[in-house]
PDB file of N, CA and C in Angstrom:
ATOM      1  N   UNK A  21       0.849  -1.170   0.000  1.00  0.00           N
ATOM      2  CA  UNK A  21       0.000   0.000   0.000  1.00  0.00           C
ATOM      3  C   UNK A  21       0.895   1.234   0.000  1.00  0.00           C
ATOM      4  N   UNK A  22       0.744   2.315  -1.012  1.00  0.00           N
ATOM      5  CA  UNK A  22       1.514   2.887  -1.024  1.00  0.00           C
ATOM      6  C   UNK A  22       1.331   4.727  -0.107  1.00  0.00           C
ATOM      7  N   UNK A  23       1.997   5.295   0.055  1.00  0.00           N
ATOM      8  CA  UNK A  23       1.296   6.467   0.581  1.00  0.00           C
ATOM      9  C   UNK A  23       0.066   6.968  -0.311  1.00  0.00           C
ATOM     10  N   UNK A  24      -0.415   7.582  -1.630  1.00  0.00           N
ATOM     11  CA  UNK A  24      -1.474   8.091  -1.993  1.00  0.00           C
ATOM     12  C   UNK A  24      -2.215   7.214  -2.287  1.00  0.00           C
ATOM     13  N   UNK A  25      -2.447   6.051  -2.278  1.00  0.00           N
ATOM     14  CA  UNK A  25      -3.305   4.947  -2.134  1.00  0.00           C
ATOM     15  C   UNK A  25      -4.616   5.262  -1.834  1.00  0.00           C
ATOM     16  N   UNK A  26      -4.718   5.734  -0.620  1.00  0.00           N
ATOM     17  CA  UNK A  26      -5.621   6.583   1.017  1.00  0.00           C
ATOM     18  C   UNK A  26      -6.516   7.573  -0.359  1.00  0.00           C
ATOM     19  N   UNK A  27      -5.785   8.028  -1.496  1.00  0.00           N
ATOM     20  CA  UNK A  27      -6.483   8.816  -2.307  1.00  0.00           C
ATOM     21  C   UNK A  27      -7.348   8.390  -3.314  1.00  0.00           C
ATOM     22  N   UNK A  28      -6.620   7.160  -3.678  1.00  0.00           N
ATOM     23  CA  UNK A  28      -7.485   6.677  -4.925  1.00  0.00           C
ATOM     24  C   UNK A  28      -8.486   5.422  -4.554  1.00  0.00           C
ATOM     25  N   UNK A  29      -9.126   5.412  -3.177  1.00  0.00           N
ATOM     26  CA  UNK A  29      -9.984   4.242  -2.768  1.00  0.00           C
ATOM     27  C   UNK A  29     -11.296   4.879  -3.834  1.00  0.00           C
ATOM     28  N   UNK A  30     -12.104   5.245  -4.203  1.00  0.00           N
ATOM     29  CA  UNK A  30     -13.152   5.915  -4.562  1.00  0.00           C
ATOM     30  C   UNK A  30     -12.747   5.898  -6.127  1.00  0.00           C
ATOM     31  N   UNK A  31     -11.582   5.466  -6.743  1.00  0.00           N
ATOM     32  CA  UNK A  31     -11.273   5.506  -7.911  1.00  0.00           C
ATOM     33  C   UNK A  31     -11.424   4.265  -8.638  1.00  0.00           C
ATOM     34  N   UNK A  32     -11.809   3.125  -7.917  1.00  0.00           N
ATOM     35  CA  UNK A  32     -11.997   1.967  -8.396  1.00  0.00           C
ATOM     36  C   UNK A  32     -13.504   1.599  -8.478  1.00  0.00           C
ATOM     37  N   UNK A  33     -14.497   2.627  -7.874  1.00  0.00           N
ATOM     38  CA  UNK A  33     -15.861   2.214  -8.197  1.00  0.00           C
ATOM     39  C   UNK A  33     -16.050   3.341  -9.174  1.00  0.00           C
ATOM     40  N   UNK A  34     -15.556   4.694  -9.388  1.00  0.00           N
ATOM     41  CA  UNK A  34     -15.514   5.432 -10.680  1.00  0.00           C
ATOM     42  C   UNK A  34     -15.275   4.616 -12.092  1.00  0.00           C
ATOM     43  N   UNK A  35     -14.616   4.026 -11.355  1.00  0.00           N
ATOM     44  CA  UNK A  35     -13.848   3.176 -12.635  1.00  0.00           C
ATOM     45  C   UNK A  35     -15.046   2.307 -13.660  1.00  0.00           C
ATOM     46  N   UNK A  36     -15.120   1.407 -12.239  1.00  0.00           N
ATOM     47  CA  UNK A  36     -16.143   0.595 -13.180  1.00  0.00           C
ATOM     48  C   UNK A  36     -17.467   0.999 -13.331  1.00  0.00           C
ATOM     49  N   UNK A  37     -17.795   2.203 -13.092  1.00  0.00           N
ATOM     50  CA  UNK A  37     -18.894   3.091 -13.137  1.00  0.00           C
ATOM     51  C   UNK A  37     -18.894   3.121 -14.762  1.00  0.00           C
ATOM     52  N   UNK A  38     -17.918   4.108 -15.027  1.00  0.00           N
ATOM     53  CA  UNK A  38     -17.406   4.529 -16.147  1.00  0.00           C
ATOM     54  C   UNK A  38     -16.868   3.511 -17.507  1.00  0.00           C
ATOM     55  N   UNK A  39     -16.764   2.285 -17.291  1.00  0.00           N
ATOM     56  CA  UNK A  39     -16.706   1.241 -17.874  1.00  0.00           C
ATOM     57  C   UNK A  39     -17.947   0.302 -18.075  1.00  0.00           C
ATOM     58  N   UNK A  40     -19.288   0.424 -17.514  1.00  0.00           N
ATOM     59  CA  UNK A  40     -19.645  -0.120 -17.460  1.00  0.00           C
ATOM     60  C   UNK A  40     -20.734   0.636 -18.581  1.00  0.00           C
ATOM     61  N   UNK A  41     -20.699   2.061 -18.713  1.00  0.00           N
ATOM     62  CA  UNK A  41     -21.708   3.240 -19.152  1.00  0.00           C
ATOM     63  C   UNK A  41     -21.008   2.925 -20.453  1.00  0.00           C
ATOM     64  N   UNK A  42     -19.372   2.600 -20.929  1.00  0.00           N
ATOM     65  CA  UNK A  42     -18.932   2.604 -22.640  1.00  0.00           C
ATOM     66  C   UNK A  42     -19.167   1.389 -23.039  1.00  0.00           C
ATOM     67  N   UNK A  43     -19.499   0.459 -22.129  1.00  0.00           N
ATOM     68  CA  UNK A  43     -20.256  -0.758 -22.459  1.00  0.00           C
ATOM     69  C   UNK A  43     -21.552  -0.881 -23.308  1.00  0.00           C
ATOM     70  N   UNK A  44     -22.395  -0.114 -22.379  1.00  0.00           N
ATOM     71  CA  UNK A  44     -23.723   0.231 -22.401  1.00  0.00           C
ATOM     72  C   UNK A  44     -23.856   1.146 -24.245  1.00  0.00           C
ATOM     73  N   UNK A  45     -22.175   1.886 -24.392  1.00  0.00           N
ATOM     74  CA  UNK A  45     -22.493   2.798 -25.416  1.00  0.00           C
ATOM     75  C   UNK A  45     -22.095   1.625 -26.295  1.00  0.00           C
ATOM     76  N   UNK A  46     -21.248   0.977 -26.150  1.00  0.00           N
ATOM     77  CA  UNK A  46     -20.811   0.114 -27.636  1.00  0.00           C
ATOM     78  C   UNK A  46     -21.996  -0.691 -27.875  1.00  0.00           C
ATOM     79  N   UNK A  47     -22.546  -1.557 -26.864  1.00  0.00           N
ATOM     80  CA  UNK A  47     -23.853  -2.496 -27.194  1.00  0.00           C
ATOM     81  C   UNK A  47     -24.660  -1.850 -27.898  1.00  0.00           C
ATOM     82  N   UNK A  48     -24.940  -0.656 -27.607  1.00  0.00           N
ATOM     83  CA  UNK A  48     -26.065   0.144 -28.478  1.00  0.00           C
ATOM     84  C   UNK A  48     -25.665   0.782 -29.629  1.00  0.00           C
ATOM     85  N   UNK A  49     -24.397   0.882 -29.948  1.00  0.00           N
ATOM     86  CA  UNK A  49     -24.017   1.225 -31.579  1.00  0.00           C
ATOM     87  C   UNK A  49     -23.803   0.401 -32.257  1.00  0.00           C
ATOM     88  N   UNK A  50     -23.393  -0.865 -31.890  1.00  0.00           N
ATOM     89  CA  UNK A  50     -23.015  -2.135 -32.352  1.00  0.00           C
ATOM     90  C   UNK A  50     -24.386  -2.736 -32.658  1.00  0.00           C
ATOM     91  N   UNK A  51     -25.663  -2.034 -32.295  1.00  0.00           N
ATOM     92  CA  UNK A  51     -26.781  -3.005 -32.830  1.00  0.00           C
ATOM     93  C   UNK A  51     -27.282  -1.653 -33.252  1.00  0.00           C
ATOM     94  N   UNK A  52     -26.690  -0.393 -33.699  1.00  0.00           N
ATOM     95  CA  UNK A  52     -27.538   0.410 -34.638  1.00  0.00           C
ATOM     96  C   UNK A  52     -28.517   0.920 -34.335  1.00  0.00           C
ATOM     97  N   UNK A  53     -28.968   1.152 -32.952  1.00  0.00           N
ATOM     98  CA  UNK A  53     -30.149   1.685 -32.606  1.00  0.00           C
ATOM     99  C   UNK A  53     -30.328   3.335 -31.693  1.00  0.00           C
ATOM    100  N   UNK A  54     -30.370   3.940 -31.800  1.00  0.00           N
ATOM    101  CA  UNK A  54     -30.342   5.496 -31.059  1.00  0.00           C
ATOM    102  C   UNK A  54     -31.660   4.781 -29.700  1.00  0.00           C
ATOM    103  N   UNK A  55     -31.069   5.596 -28.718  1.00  0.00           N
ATOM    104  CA  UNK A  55     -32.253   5.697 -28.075  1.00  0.00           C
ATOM    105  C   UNK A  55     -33.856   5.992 -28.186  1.00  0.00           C
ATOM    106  N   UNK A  56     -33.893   6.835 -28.887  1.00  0.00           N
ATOM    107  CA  UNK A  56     -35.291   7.232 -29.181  1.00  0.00           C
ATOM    108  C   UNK A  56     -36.104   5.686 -30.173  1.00  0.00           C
ATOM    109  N   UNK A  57     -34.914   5.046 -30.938  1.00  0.00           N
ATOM    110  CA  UNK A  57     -35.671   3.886 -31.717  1.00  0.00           C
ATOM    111  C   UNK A  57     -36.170   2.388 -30.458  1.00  0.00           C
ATOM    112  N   UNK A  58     -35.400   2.698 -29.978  1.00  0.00           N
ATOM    113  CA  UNK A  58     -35.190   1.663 -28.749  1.00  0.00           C
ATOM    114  C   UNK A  58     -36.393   1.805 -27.734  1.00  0.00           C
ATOM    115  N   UNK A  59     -36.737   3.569 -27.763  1.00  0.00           N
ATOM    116  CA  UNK A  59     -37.442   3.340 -26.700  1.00  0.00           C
ATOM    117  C   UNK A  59     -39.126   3.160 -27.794  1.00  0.00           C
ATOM    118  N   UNK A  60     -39.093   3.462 -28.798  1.00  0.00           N
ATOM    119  CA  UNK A  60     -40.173   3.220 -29.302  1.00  0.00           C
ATOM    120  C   UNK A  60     -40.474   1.566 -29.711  1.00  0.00           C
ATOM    121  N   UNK A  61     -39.220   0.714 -30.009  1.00  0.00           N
ATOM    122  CA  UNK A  61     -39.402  -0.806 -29.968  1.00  0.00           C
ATOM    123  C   UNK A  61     -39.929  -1.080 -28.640  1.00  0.00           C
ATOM    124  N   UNK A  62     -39.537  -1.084 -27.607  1.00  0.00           N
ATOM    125  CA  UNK A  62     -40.097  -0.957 -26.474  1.00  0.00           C
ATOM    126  C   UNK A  62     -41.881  -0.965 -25.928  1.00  0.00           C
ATOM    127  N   UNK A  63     -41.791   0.056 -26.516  1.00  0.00           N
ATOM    128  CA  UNK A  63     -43.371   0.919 -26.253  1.00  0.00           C
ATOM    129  C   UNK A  63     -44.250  -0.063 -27.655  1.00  0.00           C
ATOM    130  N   UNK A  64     -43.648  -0.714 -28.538  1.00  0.00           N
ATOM    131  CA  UNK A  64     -44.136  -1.087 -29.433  1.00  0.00           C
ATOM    132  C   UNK A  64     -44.622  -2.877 -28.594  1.00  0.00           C
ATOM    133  N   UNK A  65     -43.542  -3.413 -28.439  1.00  0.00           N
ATOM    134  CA  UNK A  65     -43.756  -4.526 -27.701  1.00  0.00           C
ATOM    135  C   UNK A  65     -44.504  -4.655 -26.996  1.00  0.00           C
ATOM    136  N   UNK A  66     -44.624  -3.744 -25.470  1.00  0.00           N
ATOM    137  CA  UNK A  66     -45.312  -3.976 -24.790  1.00  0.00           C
ATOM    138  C   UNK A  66     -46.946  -3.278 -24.759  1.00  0.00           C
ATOM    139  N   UNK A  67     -47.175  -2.792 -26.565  1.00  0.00           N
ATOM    140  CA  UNK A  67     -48.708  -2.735 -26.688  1.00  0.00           C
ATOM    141  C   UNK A  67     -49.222  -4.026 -27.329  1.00  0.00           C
ATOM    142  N   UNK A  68     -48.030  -4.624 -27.600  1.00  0.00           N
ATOM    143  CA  UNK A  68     -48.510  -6.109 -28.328  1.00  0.00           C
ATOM    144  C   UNK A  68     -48.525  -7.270 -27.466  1.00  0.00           C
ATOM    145  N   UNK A  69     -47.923  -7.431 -26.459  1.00  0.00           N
ATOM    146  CA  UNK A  69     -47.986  -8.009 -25.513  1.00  0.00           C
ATOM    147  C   UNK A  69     -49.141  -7.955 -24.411  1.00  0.00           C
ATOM    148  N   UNK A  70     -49.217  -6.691 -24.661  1.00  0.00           N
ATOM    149  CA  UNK A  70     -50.331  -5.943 -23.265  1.00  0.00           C
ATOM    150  C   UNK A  70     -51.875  -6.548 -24.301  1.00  0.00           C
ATOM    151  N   UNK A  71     -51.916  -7.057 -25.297  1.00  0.00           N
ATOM    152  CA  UNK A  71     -53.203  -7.351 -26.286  1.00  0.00           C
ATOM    153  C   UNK A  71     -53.640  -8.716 -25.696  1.00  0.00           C
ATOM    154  N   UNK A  72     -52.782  -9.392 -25.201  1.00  0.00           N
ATOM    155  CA  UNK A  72     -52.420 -11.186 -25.480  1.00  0.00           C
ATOM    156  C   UNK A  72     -52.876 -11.265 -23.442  1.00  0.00           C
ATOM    157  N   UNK A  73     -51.950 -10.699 -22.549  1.00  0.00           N
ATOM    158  CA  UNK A  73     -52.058 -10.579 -21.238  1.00  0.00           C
ATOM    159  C   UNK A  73     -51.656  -9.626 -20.621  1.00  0.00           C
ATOM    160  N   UNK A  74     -52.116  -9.506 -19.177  1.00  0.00           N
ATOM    161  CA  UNK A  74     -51.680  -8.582 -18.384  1.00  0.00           C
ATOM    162  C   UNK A  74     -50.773  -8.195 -17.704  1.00  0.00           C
ATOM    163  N   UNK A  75     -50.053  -7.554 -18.205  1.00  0.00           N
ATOM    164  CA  UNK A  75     -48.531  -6.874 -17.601  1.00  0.00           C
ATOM    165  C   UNK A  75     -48.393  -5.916 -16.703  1.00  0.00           C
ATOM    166  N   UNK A  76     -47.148  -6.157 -15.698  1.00  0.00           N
ATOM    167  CA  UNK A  76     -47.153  -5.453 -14.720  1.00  0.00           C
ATOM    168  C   UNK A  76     -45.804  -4.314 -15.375  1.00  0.00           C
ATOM    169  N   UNK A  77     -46.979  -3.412 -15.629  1.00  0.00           N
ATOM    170  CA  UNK A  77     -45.306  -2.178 -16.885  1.00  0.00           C
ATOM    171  C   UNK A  77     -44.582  -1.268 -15.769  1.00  0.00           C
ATOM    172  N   UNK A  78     -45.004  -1.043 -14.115  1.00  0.00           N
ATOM    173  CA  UNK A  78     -43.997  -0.585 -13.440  1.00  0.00           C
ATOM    174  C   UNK A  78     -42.436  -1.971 -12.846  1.00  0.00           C
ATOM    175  N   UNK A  79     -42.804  -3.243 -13.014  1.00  0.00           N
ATOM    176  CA  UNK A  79     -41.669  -3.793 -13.510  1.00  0.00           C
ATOM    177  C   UNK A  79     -40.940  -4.320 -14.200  1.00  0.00           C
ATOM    178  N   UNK A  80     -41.482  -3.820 -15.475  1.00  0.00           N
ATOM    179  CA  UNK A  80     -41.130  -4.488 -16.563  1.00  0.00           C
ATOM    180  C   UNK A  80     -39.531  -4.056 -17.062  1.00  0.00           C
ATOM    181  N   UNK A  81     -38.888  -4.754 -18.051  1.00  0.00           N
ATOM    182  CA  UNK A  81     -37.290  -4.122 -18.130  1.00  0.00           C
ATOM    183  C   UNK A  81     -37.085  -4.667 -19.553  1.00  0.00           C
ATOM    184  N   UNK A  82     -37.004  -3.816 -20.384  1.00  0.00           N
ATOM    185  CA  UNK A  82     -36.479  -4.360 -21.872  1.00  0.00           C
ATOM    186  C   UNK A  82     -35.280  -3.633 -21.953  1.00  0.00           C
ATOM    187  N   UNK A  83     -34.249  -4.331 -22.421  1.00  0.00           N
ATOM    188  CA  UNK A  83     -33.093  -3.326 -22.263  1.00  0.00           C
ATOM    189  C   UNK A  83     -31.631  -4.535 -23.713  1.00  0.00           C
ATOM    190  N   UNK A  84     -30.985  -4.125 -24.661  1.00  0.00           N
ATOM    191  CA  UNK A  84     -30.076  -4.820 -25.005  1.00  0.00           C
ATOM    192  C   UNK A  84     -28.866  -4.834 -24.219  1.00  0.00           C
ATOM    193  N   UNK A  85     -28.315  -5.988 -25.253  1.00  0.00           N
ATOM    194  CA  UNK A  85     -27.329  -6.488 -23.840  1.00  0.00           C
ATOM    195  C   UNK A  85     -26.057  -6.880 -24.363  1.00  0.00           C
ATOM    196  N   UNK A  86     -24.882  -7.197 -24.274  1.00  0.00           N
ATOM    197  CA  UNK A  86     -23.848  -7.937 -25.082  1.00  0.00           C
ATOM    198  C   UNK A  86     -24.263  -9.402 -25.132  1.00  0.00           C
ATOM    199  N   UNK A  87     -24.402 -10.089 -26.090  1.00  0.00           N
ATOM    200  CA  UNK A  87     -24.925 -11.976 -26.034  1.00  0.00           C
ATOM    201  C   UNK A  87     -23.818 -11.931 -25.172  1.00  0.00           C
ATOM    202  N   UNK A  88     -23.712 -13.266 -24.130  1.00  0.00           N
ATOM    203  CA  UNK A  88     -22.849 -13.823 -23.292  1.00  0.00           C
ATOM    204  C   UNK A  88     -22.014 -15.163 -24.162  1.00  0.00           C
ATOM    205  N   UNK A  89     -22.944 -15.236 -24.921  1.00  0.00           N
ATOM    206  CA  UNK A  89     -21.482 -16.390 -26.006  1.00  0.00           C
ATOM    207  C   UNK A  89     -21.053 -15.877 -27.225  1.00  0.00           C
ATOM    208  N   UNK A  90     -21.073 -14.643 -27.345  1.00  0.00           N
ATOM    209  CA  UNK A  90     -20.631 -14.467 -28.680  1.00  0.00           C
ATOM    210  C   UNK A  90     -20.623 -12.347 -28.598  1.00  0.00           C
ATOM    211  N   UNK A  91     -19.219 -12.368 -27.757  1.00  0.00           N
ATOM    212  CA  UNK A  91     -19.121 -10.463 -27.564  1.00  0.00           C
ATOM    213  C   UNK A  91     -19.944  -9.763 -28.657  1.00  0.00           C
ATOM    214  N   UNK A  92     -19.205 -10.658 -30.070  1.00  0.00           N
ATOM    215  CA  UNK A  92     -19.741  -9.292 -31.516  1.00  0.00           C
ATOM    216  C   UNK A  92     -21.153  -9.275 -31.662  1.00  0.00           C
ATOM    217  N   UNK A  93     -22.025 -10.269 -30.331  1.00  0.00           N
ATOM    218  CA  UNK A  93     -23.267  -9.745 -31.167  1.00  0.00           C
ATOM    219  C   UNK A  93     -24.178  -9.111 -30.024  1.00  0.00           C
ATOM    220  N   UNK A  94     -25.407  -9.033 -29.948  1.00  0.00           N
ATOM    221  CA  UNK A  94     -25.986  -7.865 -29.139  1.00  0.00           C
ATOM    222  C   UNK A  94     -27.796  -8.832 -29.197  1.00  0.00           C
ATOM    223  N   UNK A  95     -28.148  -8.623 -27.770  1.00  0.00           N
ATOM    224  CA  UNK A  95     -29.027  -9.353 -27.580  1.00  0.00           C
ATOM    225  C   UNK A  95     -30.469  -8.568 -26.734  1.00  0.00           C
ATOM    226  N   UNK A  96     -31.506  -8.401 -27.016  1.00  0.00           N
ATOM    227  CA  UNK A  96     -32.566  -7.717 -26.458  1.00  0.00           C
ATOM    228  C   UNK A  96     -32.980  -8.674 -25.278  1.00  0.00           C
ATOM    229  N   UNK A  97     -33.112  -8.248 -24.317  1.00  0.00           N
ATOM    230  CA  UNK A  97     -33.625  -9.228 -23.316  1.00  0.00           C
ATOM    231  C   UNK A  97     -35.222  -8.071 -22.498  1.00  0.00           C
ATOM    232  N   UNK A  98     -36.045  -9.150 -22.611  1.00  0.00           N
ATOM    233  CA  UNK A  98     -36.899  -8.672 -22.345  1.00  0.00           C
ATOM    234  C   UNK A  98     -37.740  -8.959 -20.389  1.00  0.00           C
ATOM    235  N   UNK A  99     -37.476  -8.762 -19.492  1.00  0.00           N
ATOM    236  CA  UNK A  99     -38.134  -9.240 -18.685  1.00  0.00           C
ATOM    237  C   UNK A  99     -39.836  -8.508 -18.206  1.00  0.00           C
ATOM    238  N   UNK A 100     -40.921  -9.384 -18.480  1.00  0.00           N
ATOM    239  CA  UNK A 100     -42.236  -8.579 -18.186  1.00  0.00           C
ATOM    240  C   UNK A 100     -42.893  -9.474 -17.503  1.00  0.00           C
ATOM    241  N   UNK A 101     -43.017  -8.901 -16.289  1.00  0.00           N
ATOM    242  CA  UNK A 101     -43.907  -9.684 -15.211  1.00  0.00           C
ATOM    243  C   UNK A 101     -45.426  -9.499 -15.591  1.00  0.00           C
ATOM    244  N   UNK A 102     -45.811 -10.984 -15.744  1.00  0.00           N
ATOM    245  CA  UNK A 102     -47.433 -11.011 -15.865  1.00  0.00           C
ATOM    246  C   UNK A 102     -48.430 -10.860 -14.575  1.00  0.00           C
ATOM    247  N   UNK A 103     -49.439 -10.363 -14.725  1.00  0.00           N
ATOM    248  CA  UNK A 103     -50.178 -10.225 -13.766  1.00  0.00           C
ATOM    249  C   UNK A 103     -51.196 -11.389 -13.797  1.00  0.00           C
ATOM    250  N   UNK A 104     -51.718 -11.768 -12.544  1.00  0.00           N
ATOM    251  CA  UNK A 104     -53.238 -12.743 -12.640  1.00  0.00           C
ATOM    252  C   UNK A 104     -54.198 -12.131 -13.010  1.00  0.00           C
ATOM    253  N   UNK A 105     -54.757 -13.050 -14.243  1.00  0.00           N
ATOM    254  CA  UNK A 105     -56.031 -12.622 -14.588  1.00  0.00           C
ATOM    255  C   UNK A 105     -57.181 -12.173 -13.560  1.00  0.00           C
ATOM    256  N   UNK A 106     -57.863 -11.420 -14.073  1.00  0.00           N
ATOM    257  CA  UNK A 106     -59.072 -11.463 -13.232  1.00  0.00           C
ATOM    258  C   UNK A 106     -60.485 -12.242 -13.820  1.00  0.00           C
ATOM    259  N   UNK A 107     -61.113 -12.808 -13.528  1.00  0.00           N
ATOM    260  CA  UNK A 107     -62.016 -13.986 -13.458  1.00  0.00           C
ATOM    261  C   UNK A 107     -63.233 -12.783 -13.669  1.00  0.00           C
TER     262      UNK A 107
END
């Protein structure tokens, strides 16, 4: 441990703060999509979904992602909690 050490504790969660946000930017250029298209696929899905059953849209999470077997490609993952019908 060296003397300015004591300085850079707070520099290792910046870090991966900041690594984790050019992540976030490459996944989303690497699949060609601006935010605004993304958030309208989004809003598109879950009126087609919301036709079929009942969704709970304060927890719902659509978001792309890096695939986990294959870096170069880019994967939409959708999680939408269904609600119980009502009878």
């Amino acid at each position: 441990m060296g003397i300015f050490s004591f300085f850079n504790r707070g520099s290792d969660k910046s870090k991966n703060i900041a690594k984790d946000r050019l992540k976030l930017v490459l996944i989303h250029d690497r699949a060609m999509l601006s935010s605004g298209v993304l958030d309208q696929m989004k809003d598109e899905i879950i009126e087609v979904i919301s036709k079929y059953v009942d969704i709970d849209r304060d927890e719902l999470n659509i978001d792309i992602a890096q695939n986990t077997e294959n870096s170069r490609r880019t994967t939409l993952i959708a999680n939408i909690p269904l609600k119980p019908r009502k009878s």
